[in-house]
mmCIF file of N, CA, C and O in Angstrom:
data_model
loop_
_atom_site.group_PDB
_atom_site.id
_atom_site.type_symbol
_atom_site.label_atom_id
_atom_site.label_comp_id
_atom_site.label_asym_id
_atom_site.label_seq_id
_atom_site.Cartn_x
_atom_site.Cartn_y
_atom_site.Cartn_z
ATOM 1 N N LEU A 1 -93.043 111.956 -30.116
ATOM 2 C CA LEU A 1 -93.777 112.094 -28.820
ATOM 3 C C LEU A 1 -93.665 113.330 -27.839
ATOM 4 O O LEU A 1 -94.987 113.106 -27.150
ATOM 5 N N GLU A 2 -92.691 113.634 -27.578
ATOM 6 C CA GLU A 2 -92.525 115.203 -26.695
ATOM 7 C C GLU A 2 -93.393 116.035 -27.220
ATOM 8 O O GLU A 2 -94.141 116.542 -26.540
ATOM 9 N N HIS A 3 -93.382 116.405 -28.803
ATOM 10 C CA HIS A 3 -94.493 117.612 -29.331
ATOM 11 C C HIS A 3 -96.142 117.293 -28.970
ATOM 12 O O HIS A 3 -96.468 117.908 -28.619
ATOM 13 N N VAL A 4 -95.972 115.826 -28.899
ATOM 14 C CA VAL A 4 -97.916 115.750 -28.597
ATOM 15 C C VAL A 4 -98.051 115.713 -27.562
ATOM 16 O O VAL A 4 -99.031 116.427 -26.972
ATOM 17 N N LEU A 5 -97.358 115.441 -26.483
ATOM 18 C CA LEU A 5 -97.469 115.561 -25.151
ATOM 19 C C LEU A 5 -97.672 117.036 -24.700
ATOM 20 O O LEU A 5 -98.271 117.231 -23.970
ATOM 21 N N LEU A 6 -96.605 117.926 -25.529
ATOM 22 C CA LEU A 6 -96.399 119.088 -24.680
ATOM 23 C C LEU A 6 -98.084 120.083 -25.534
ATOM 24 O O LEU A 6 -98.666 120.724 -24.609
ATOM 25 N N ASP A 7 -98.218 119.816 -26.442
ATOM 26 C CA ASP A 7 -99.668 120.231 -27.450
ATOM 27 C C ASP A 7 -100.905 119.739 -26.388
ATOM 28 O O ASP A 7 -101.631 120.636 -26.140
ATOM 29 N N LYS A 8 -100.778 118.685 -26.052
ATOM 30 C CA LYS A 8 -102.004 118.091 -25.510
ATOM 31 C C LYS A 8 -101.983 118.593 -23.878
ATOM 32 O O LYS A 8 -103.041 118.968 -23.363
ATOM 33 N N ALA A 9 -101.094 118.992 -23.412
ATOM 34 C CA ALA A 9 -100.877 119.792 -22.079
ATOM 35 C C ALA A 9 -101.300 121.122 -22.376
ATOM 36 O O ALA A 9 -101.837 121.885 -21.531
ATOM 37 N N CYS A 10 -100.840 121.913 -23.415
ATOM 38 C CA CYS A 10 -101.338 123.195 -23.677
ATOM 39 C C CYS A 10 -102.924 123.245 -23.682
ATOM 40 O O CYS A 10 -103.751 124.103 -23.112
ATOM 41 N N ILE A 11 -103.707 122.157 -24.448
ATOM 42 C CA ILE A 11 -104.905 122.089 -24.760
ATOM 43 C C ILE A 11 -105.878 121.688 -23.733
ATOM 44 O O ILE A 11 -106.838 122.268 -22.696
ATOM 45 N N LEU A 12 -104.889 121.187 -22.314
ATOM 46 C CA LEU A 12 -105.447 120.821 -21.143
ATOM 47 C C LEU A 12 -105.265 121.924 -20.258
ATOM 48 O O LEU A 12 -106.412 122.457 -19.555
ATOM 49 N N ARG A 13 -104.369 122.536 -20.355
ATOM 50 C CA ARG A 13 -104.527 123.800 -19.595
ATOM 51 C C ARG A 13 -105.656 125.072 -19.941
ATOM 52 O O ARG A 13 -105.947 125.734 -19.192
ATOM 53 N N SER A 14 -105.775 125.373 -21.299
ATOM 54 C CA SER A 14 -106.278 126.241 -21.898
ATOM 55 C C SER A 14 -107.712 125.596 -21.567
ATOM 56 O O SER A 14 -108.839 126.608 -21.175
ATOM 57 N N MET A 15 -108.422 124.612 -21.746
ATOM 58 C CA MET A 15 -109.649 124.186 -20.978
ATOM 59 C C MET A 15 -109.942 124.274 -19.583
ATOM 60 O O MET A 15 -110.951 124.732 -19.264
ATOM 61 N N SER A 16 -108.715 123.846 -18.463
ATOM 62 C CA SER A 16 -108.883 124.126 -17.258
ATOM 63 C C SER A 16 -109.202 125.665 -16.808
ATOM 64 O O SER A 16 -109.566 125.939 -16.328
ATOM 65 N N SER A 17 -108.667 126.392 -17.623
ATOM 66 C CA SER A 17 -108.550 127.991 -17.415
ATOM 67 C C SER A 17 -110.229 128.833 -17.767
ATOM 68 O O SER A 17 -110.618 129.245 -17.434
ATOM 69 N N GLN A 18 -110.615 128.076 -18.737
ATOM 70 C CA GLN A 18 -112.102 128.418 -19.291
ATOM 71 C C GLN A 18 -112.952 127.911 -18.035
ATOM 72 O O GLN A 18 -114.266 128.549 -17.920
ATOM 73 N N VAL A 19 -112.922 126.980 -17.425
ATOM 74 C CA VAL A 19 -113.771 126.478 -16.459
ATOM 75 C C VAL A 19 -114.148 127.485 -15.441
ATOM 76 O O VAL A 19 -114.801 128.077 -15.326
ATOM 77 N N SER A 20 -112.715 128.152 -15.075
ATOM 78 C CA SER A 20 -113.135 129.116 -13.820
ATOM 79 C C SER A 20 -113.482 130.274 -14.358
ATOM 80 O O SER A 20 -114.263 130.866 -13.748
ATOM 81 N N HIS A 21 -113.766 130.759 -15.687
ATOM 82 C CA HIS A 21 -114.151 131.734 -16.237
ATOM 83 C C HIS A 21 -115.854 131.689 -16.334
ATOM 84 O O HIS A 21 -116.347 132.462 -16.192
ATOM 85 N N LYS A 22 -115.825 130.600 -16.674
ATOM 86 C CA LYS A 22 -117.534 130.213 -16.590
ATOM 87 C C LYS A 22 -117.944 130.091 -15.217
ATOM 88 O O LYS A 22 -119.253 130.786 -15.179
ATOM 89 N N VAL A 23 -117.244 129.847 -13.972
ATOM 90 C CA VAL A 23 -117.800 129.731 -12.874
ATOM 91 C C VAL A 23 -117.930 131.195 -11.811
ATOM 92 O O VAL A 23 -118.804 131.581 -11.358
ATOM 93 N N ASN A 24 -116.937 131.955 -12.465
ATOM 94 C CA ASN A 24 -116.869 133.423 -11.815
ATOM 95 C C ASN A 24 -117.641 134.260 -12.730
ATOM 96 O O ASN A 24 -116.931 135.107 -13.307
ATOM 97 N N GLY A 25 -118.823 134.315 -12.649
ATOM 98 C CA GLY A 25 -119.479 135.240 -13.326
ATOM 99 C C GLY A 25 -119.629 136.417 -12.737
ATOM 100 O O GLY A 25 -119.373 136.471 -11.630
ATOM 101 N N ARG A 26 -121.091 137.221 -13.232
ATOM 102 C CA ARG A 26 -121.264 138.302 -12.044
ATOM 103 C C ARG A 26 -121.788 138.046 -11.070
ATOM 104 O O ARG A 26 -121.966 138.198 -10.208
ATOM 105 N N MET A 27 -122.647 136.495 -11.006
ATOM 106 C CA MET A 27 -123.236 136.346 -10.089
ATOM 107 C C MET A 27 -122.832 134.484 -10.276
ATOM 108 O O MET A 27 -123.059 134.111 -11.006
ATOM 109 N N PRO A 28 -122.422 134.370 -8.808
ATOM 110 C CA PRO A 28 -122.303 132.484 -9.193
ATOM 111 C C PRO A 28 -123.558 132.226 -9.101
ATOM 112 O O PRO A 28 -124.632 132.278 -9.155
ATOM 113 N N LEU A 29 -123.549 130.998 -10.455
ATOM 114 C CA LEU A 29 -124.569 130.422 -10.701
ATOM 115 C C LEU A 29 -125.417 129.371 -9.845
ATOM 116 O O LEU A 29 -126.544 129.257 -9.773
ATOM 117 N N ALA A 30 -124.518 129.202 -8.695
ATOM 118 C CA ALA A 30 -125.261 128.453 -7.639
ATOM 119 C C ALA A 30 -126.188 129.603 -7.111
ATOM 120 O O ALA A 30 -127.188 128.915 -6.501
ATOM 121 N N TYR A 31 -125.700 130.456 -6.792
ATOM 122 C CA TYR A 31 -127.012 131.528 -6.113
ATOM 123 C C TYR A 31 -127.977 131.561 -6.951
ATOM 124 O O TYR A 31 -129.300 131.698 -5.984
ATOM 125 N N ALA A 32 -127.906 131.593 -8.295
ATOM 126 C CA ALA A 32 -128.860 131.702 -9.254
ATOM 127 C C ALA A 32 -129.866 130.332 -9.027
ATOM 128 O O ALA A 32 -131.178 130.329 -8.815
ATOM 129 N N HIS A 33 -129.423 129.200 -8.731
ATOM 130 C CA HIS A 33 -130.294 127.909 -8.692
ATOM 131 C C HIS A 33 -130.604 128.341 -7.141
ATOM 132 O O HIS A 33 -131.940 127.704 -7.138
ATOM 133 N N PHE A 34 -129.934 128.452 -6.000
ATOM 134 C CA PHE A 34 -130.662 128.742 -5.040
ATOM 135 C C PHE A 34 -131.665 129.487 -4.802
ATOM 136 O O PHE A 34 -133.006 129.228 -3.973
ATOM 137 N N VAL A 35 -131.872 130.654 -5.298
ATOM 138 C CA VAL A 35 -132.766 131.616 -5.367
ATOM 139 C C VAL A 35 -134.323 130.915 -6.060
ATOM 140 O O VAL A 35 -135.264 131.337 -5.762
ATOM 141 N N GLN A 36 -133.826 129.871 -7.163
ATOM 142 C CA GLN A 36 -134.709 129.516 -8.001
ATOM 143 C C GLN A 36 -135.221 128.176 -6.982
ATOM 144 O O GLN A 36 -136.498 128.224 -7.076
ATOM 145 N N ILE A 37 -134.614 127.601 -6.153
ATOM 146 C CA ILE A 37 -135.261 126.799 -5.322
ATOM 147 C C ILE A 37 -136.099 126.991 -4.182
ATOM 148 O O ILE A 37 -137.103 126.743 -3.929
ATOM 149 N N LEU A 38 -135.667 128.466 -3.918
ATOM 150 C CA LEU A 38 -136.608 129.248 -2.883
ATOM 151 C C LEU A 38 -137.633 129.613 -3.321
ATOM 152 O O LEU A 38 -138.965 129.445 -2.626
ATOM 153 N N VAL A 39 -138.030 130.331 -4.584
ATOM 154 C CA VAL A 39 -139.256 130.903 -5.180
ATOM 155 C C VAL A 39 -139.560 129.410 -5.138
ATOM 156 O O VAL A 39 -141.472 129.669 -5.314
ATOM 157 N N ASP A 40 -139.336 128.310 -6.026
ATOM 158 C CA ASP A 40 -140.381 126.982 -6.303
ATOM 159 C C ASP A 40 -140.963 126.522 -5.195
ATOM 160 O O ASP A 40 -142.113 126.340 -4.724
ATOM 161 N N SER A 41 -140.072 126.498 -4.078
ATOM 162 C CA SER A 41 -140.547 125.984 -2.808
ATOM 163 C C SER A 41 -141.663 127.152 -1.979
ATOM 164 O O SER A 41 -142.492 126.876 -1.471
ATOM 165 N N PHE A 42 -141.480 128.124 -2.076
ATOM 166 C CA PHE A 42 -142.400 129.215 -1.431
ATOM 167 C C PHE A 42 -143.714 129.147 -2.783
ATOM 168 O O PHE A 42 -144.886 128.957 -1.624
ATOM 169 N N LEU A 43 -143.459 128.763 -3.702
ATOM 170 C CA LEU A 43 -144.790 128.805 -4.420
ATOM 171 C C LEU A 43 -145.558 127.554 -4.022
ATOM 172 O O LEU A 43 -146.851 127.099 -4.407
ATOM 173 N N PHE A 44 -144.696 126.390 -3.870
ATOM 174 C CA PHE A 44 -145.546 125.156 -3.488
ATOM 175 C C PHE A 44 -146.280 125.170 -2.003
ATOM 176 O O PHE A 44 -147.441 124.948 -2.068
ATOM 177 N N CYS A 45 -145.458 125.940 -1.201
ATOM 178 C CA CYS A 45 -145.995 125.767 0.177
ATOM 179 C C CYS A 45 -147.054 127.076 0.476
ATOM 180 O O CYS A 45 -148.063 126.808 1.299
ATOM 181 N N ALA A 46 -147.039 128.205 -0.441
ATOM 182 C CA ALA A 46 -148.214 129.218 -0.006
ATOM 183 C C ALA A 46 -149.569 128.813 -0.069
ATOM 184 O O ALA A 46 -150.194 128.941 0.836
ATOM 185 N N PRO A 47 -149.846 127.807 -0.779
ATOM 186 C CA PRO A 47 -151.387 127.664 -0.857
ATOM 187 C C PRO A 47 -152.000 126.793 0.181
ATOM 188 O O PRO A 47 -153.047 126.809 0.680
ATOM 189 N N LEU A 48 -150.824 126.097 0.883
ATOM 190 C CA LEU A 48 -151.116 125.387 2.476
ATOM 191 C C LEU A 48 -151.638 126.035 3.273
ATOM 192 O O LEU A 48 -152.584 126.219 4.072
ATOM 193 N N ALA A 49 -150.737 127.372 3.135
ATOM 194 C CA ALA A 49 -150.854 128.428 4.157
ATOM 195 C C ALA A 49 -151.845 129.075 4.355
ATOM 196 O O ALA A 49 -152.690 129.839 5.263
ATOM 197 N N GLN A 50 -152.108 129.582 2.856
ATOM 198 C CA GLN A 50 -153.359 130.610 2.762
ATOM 199 C C GLN A 50 -154.937 129.940 2.362
ATOM 200 O O GLN A 50 -155.554 130.942 2.870
ATOM 201 N N TYR A 51 -155.110 128.479 2.542
ATOM 202 C CA TYR A 51 -155.953 127.987 2.562
ATOM 203 C C TYR A 51 -156.849 128.305 3.766
ATOM 204 O O TYR A 51 -158.102 128.505 3.381
ATOM 205 N N ALA A 52 -156.469 128.255 4.896
ATOM 206 C CA ALA A 52 -156.759 128.472 6.072
ATOM 207 C C ALA A 52 -158.058 129.815 6.441
ATOM 208 O O ALA A 52 -158.602 130.458 6.794
ATOM 209 N N ASP A 53 -156.948 130.644 5.859
ATOM 210 C CA ASP A 53 -157.629 132.044 5.362
ATOM 211 C C ASP A 53 -158.239 132.390 4.510
ATOM 212 O O ASP A 53 -159.597 133.182 4.808
ATOM 213 N N LEU A 54 -157.985 132.563 3.421
ATOM 214 C CA LEU A 54 -158.491 132.338 2.394
ATOM 215 C C LEU A 54 -159.714 131.221 1.842
ATOM 216 O O LEU A 54 -160.437 131.720 0.792
ATOM 217 N N GLY A 55 -159.602 130.025 2.083
ATOM 218 C CA GLY A 55 -160.725 129.203 1.520
ATOM 219 C C GLY A 55 -160.375 129.048 0.401
ATOM 220 O O GLY A 55 -159.072 128.936 -0.555
ATOM 221 N N ILE A 56 -161.367 128.797 -0.834
ATOM 222 C CA ILE A 56 -161.380 128.904 -2.369
ATOM 223 C C ILE A 56 -160.577 129.745 -3.172
ATOM 224 O O ILE A 56 -159.696 129.930 -4.038
ATOM 225 N N PHE A 57 -160.304 131.142 -2.239
ATOM 226 C CA PHE A 57 -159.777 132.306 -3.082
ATOM 227 C C PHE A 57 -158.281 131.830 -2.860
ATOM 228 O O PHE A 57 -157.701 133.068 -3.567
ATOM 229 N N SER A 58 -157.902 130.941 -2.387
ATOM 230 C CA SER A 58 -156.203 130.798 -2.403
ATOM 231 C C SER A 58 -156.034 130.428 -3.556
ATOM 232 O O SER A 58 -154.780 130.950 -4.081
ATOM 233 N N VAL A 59 -156.839 130.039 -4.546
ATOM 234 C CA VAL A 59 -156.471 129.422 -5.965
ATOM 235 C C VAL A 59 -156.299 130.454 -6.735
ATOM 236 O O VAL A 59 -155.208 130.587 -7.439
ATOM 237 N N ILE A 60 -156.834 131.916 -6.751
ATOM 238 C CA ILE A 60 -156.897 133.130 -7.148
ATOM 239 C C ILE A 60 -155.639 133.759 -6.889
ATOM 240 O O ILE A 60 -154.707 134.043 -7.516
ATOM 241 N N SER A 61 -155.713 133.525 -5.872
ATOM 242 C CA SER A 61 -154.048 134.463 -5.212
ATOM 243 C C SER A 61 -152.823 133.526 -5.475
ATOM 244 O O SER A 61 -151.964 134.409 -5.934
ATOM 245 N N MET A 62 -153.068 132.483 -5.726
ATOM 246 C CA MET A 62 -151.780 131.760 -6.300
ATOM 247 C C MET A 62 -151.416 131.725 -7.717
ATOM 248 O O MET A 62 -150.139 131.850 -7.921
ATOM 249 N N GLY A 63 -152.729 131.896 -8.035
ATOM 250 C CA GLY A 63 -152.196 132.679 -9.785
ATOM 251 C C GLY A 63 -151.597 133.860 -9.840
ATOM 252 O O GLY A 63 -150.323 134.077 -10.800
ATOM 253 N N ILE A 64 -151.848 134.906 -8.992
ATOM 254 C CA ILE A 64 -151.166 136.014 -9.015
ATOM 255 C C ILE A 64 -149.944 135.940 -8.452
ATOM 256 O O ILE A 64 -149.037 136.741 -9.032
ATOM 257 N N PHE A 65 -150.080 134.793 -7.378
ATOM 258 C CA PHE A 65 -148.442 134.913 -7.054
ATOM 259 C C PHE A 65 -147.798 134.188 -7.998
ATOM 260 O O PHE A 65 -146.194 134.440 -7.933
ATOM 261 N N THR A 66 -147.975 133.275 -8.349
ATOM 262 C CA THR A 66 -147.075 132.952 -9.660
ATOM 263 C C THR A 66 -146.676 133.627 -10.737
ATOM 264 O O THR A 66 -145.511 133.277 -10.964
ATOM 265 N N LEU A 67 -147.500 134.312 -11.089
ATOM 266 C CA LEU A 67 -147.317 135.356 -12.601
ATOM 267 C C LEU A 67 -146.627 136.627 -11.255
ATOM 268 O O LEU A 67 -145.452 136.612 -12.276
ATOM 269 N N PHE A 68 -146.542 136.890 -10.494
ATOM 270 C CA PHE A 68 -145.205 137.825 -9.784
ATOM 271 C C PHE A 68 -144.127 137.425 -9.395
ATOM 272 O O PHE A 68 -143.212 137.652 -10.092
ATOM 273 N N TYR A 69 -144.038 136.179 -9.088
ATOM 274 C CA TYR A 69 -142.548 135.615 -8.341
ATOM 275 C C TYR A 69 -141.948 134.966 -9.614
ATOM 276 O O TYR A 69 -140.790 135.237 -9.447
ATOM 277 N N LEU A 70 -142.646 134.082 -10.190
ATOM 278 C CA LEU A 70 -141.638 133.644 -11.612
ATOM 279 C C LEU A 70 -141.532 134.500 -12.448
ATOM 280 O O LEU A 70 -140.319 134.597 -13.215
ATOM 281 N N GLY A 71 -142.399 136.118 -12.650
ATOM 282 C CA GLY A 71 -142.007 136.937 -13.577
ATOM 283 C C GLY A 71 -140.656 137.564 -12.837
ATOM 284 O O GLY A 71 -139.909 138.116 -13.625
ATOM 285 N N LEU A 72 -140.750 137.692 -11.493
ATOM 286 C CA LEU A 72 -139.464 138.439 -11.276
ATOM 287 C C LEU A 72 -138.084 137.589 -11.130
ATOM 288 O O LEU A 72 -137.027 137.875 -11.208
ATOM 289 N N MET A 73 -138.496 136.343 -10.821
ATOM 290 C CA MET A 73 -137.383 135.470 -11.422
ATOM 291 C C MET A 73 -136.494 135.615 -12.609
ATOM 292 O O MET A 73 -135.598 135.739 -13.078
ATOM 293 N N ASP A 74 -137.819 135.400 -13.862
ATOM 294 C CA ASP A 74 -137.137 135.557 -14.945
ATOM 295 C C ASP A 74 -136.438 136.985 -15.248
ATOM 296 O O ASP A 74 -135.709 136.891 -15.940
ATOM 297 N N LEU A 75 -137.112 137.991 -14.615
ATOM 298 C CA LEU A 75 -136.533 139.162 -14.684
ATOM 299 C C LEU A 75 -135.456 139.407 -13.991
ATOM 300 O O LEU A 75 -134.191 139.791 -14.686
ATOM 301 N N ALA A 76 -134.616 138.631 -13.255
ATOM 302 C CA ALA A 76 -133.787 138.484 -12.772
ATOM 303 C C ALA A 76 -132.515 137.763 -13.637
ATOM 304 O O ALA A 76 -131.623 138.178 -13.695
ATOM 305 N N LYS A 77 -133.369 137.026 -14.099
ATOM 306 C CA LYS A 77 -132.220 136.255 -15.153
ATOM 307 C C LYS A 77 -131.636 136.949 -16.072
ATOM 308 O O LYS A 77 -130.803 136.720 -16.456
ATOM 309 N N VAL A 78 -132.578 137.968 -16.626
ATOM 310 C CA VAL A 78 -132.313 138.675 -17.640
ATOM 311 C C VAL A 78 -131.389 139.801 -17.346
ATOM 312 O O VAL A 78 -130.447 139.978 -17.853
ATOM 313 N N PHE A 79 -131.538 140.022 -16.141
ATOM 314 C CA PHE A 79 -130.713 141.039 -15.466
ATOM 315 C C PHE A 79 -129.173 140.524 -15.353
ATOM 316 O O PHE A 79 -128.343 141.218 -15.313
ATOM 317 N N LEU A 80 -129.107 139.279 -15.072
ATOM 318 C CA LEU A 80 -127.874 138.753 -14.762
ATOM 319 C C LEU A 80 -127.260 138.348 -15.923
ATOM 320 O O LEU A 80 -126.160 138.442 -15.859
ATOM 321 N N ASP A 81 -128.011 138.259 -16.996
ATOM 322 C CA ASP A 81 -127.088 138.062 -18.326
ATOM 323 C C ASP A 81 -128.060 139.132 -19.208
ATOM 324 O O ASP A 81 -128.784 138.546 -20.237
ATOM 325 N N PRO A 82 -127.991 140.379 -19.407
ATOM 326 C CA PRO A 82 -128.515 140.931 -20.521
ATOM 327 C C PRO A 82 -128.313 140.718 -21.943
ATOM 328 O O PRO A 82 -129.265 140.997 -22.760
ATOM 329 N N LEU A 83 -127.158 140.430 -22.140
ATOM 330 C CA LEU A 83 -126.956 140.142 -23.672
ATOM 331 C C LEU A 83 -127.171 138.482 -24.327
ATOM 332 O O LEU A 83 -127.167 138.605 -25.321
ATOM 333 N N GLY A 84 -127.455 138.091 -22.826
ATOM 334 C CA GLY A 84 -127.630 136.658 -23.564
ATOM 335 C C GLY A 84 -126.649 135.742 -23.444
ATOM 336 O O GLY A 84 -126.563 134.884 -24.803
ATOM 337 N N ASN A 85 -125.324 135.948 -23.316
ATOM 338 C CA ASN A 85 -124.195 135.250 -23.768
ATOM 339 C C ASN A 85 -123.870 134.021 -22.722
ATOM 340 O O ASN A 85 -123.304 133.092 -23.294
ATOM 341 N N GLU A 86 -124.835 134.197 -22.025
ATOM 342 C CA GLU A 86 -124.243 132.415 -21.112
ATOM 343 C C GLU A 86 -125.412 131.894 -20.824
ATOM 344 O O GLU A 86 -125.495 131.065 -20.187
ATOM 345 N N ASP A 87 -126.432 132.206 -21.668
ATOM 346 C CA ASP A 87 -128.073 130.938 -21.766
ATOM 347 C C ASP A 87 -128.405 130.925 -20.356
ATOM 348 O O ASP A 87 -128.972 129.896 -19.935
ATOM 349 N N TYR A 88 -128.532 131.637 -19.412
ATOM 350 C CA TYR A 88 -129.501 131.667 -18.439
ATOM 351 C C TYR A 88 -130.967 131.545 -18.393
ATOM 352 O O TYR A 88 -131.605 130.915 -17.638
ATOM 353 N N MET A 89 -131.438 132.152 -19.572
ATOM 354 C CA MET A 89 -132.586 132.005 -19.887
ATOM 355 C C MET A 89 -132.967 130.605 -20.756
ATOM 356 O O MET A 89 -134.362 130.645 -21.174
ATOM 357 N N ASP A 90 -132.055 129.997 -21.218
ATOM 358 C CA ASP A 90 -132.660 128.512 -21.879
ATOM 359 C C ASP A 90 -133.626 127.992 -20.996
ATOM 360 O O ASP A 90 -134.516 127.251 -21.759
ATOM 361 N N GLY A 91 -133.578 127.644 -19.673
ATOM 362 C CA GLY A 91 -134.526 126.822 -18.899
ATOM 363 C C GLY A 91 -135.907 127.332 -18.737
ATOM 364 O O GLY A 91 -136.986 126.597 -18.250
ATOM 365 N N CYS A 92 -135.979 128.965 -19.151
ATOM 366 C CA CYS A 92 -137.452 129.381 -19.078
ATOM 367 C C CYS A 92 -138.338 128.889 -20.366
ATOM 368 O O CYS A 92 -138.119 129.116 -21.444
#
């Protein structure tokens, strides 16, 4: 019984140390999510702000904005994990 408990404690200790390695990456994962939320909210609110000045041409400008900002966000995710070790690009 004592041997089984020691084995389980060792397994628990090794698993808990792996959690800190996942959280302490090159850039915190929360920062990447925060930037994604900022980009998405900007792309959602920009057509409303542009419509007063550009009218129907705001649709064309939003296509350009979307390609530019989402492309930059994907590029930033690639730079965050260039070798694909941590699967940041799975959601793209």
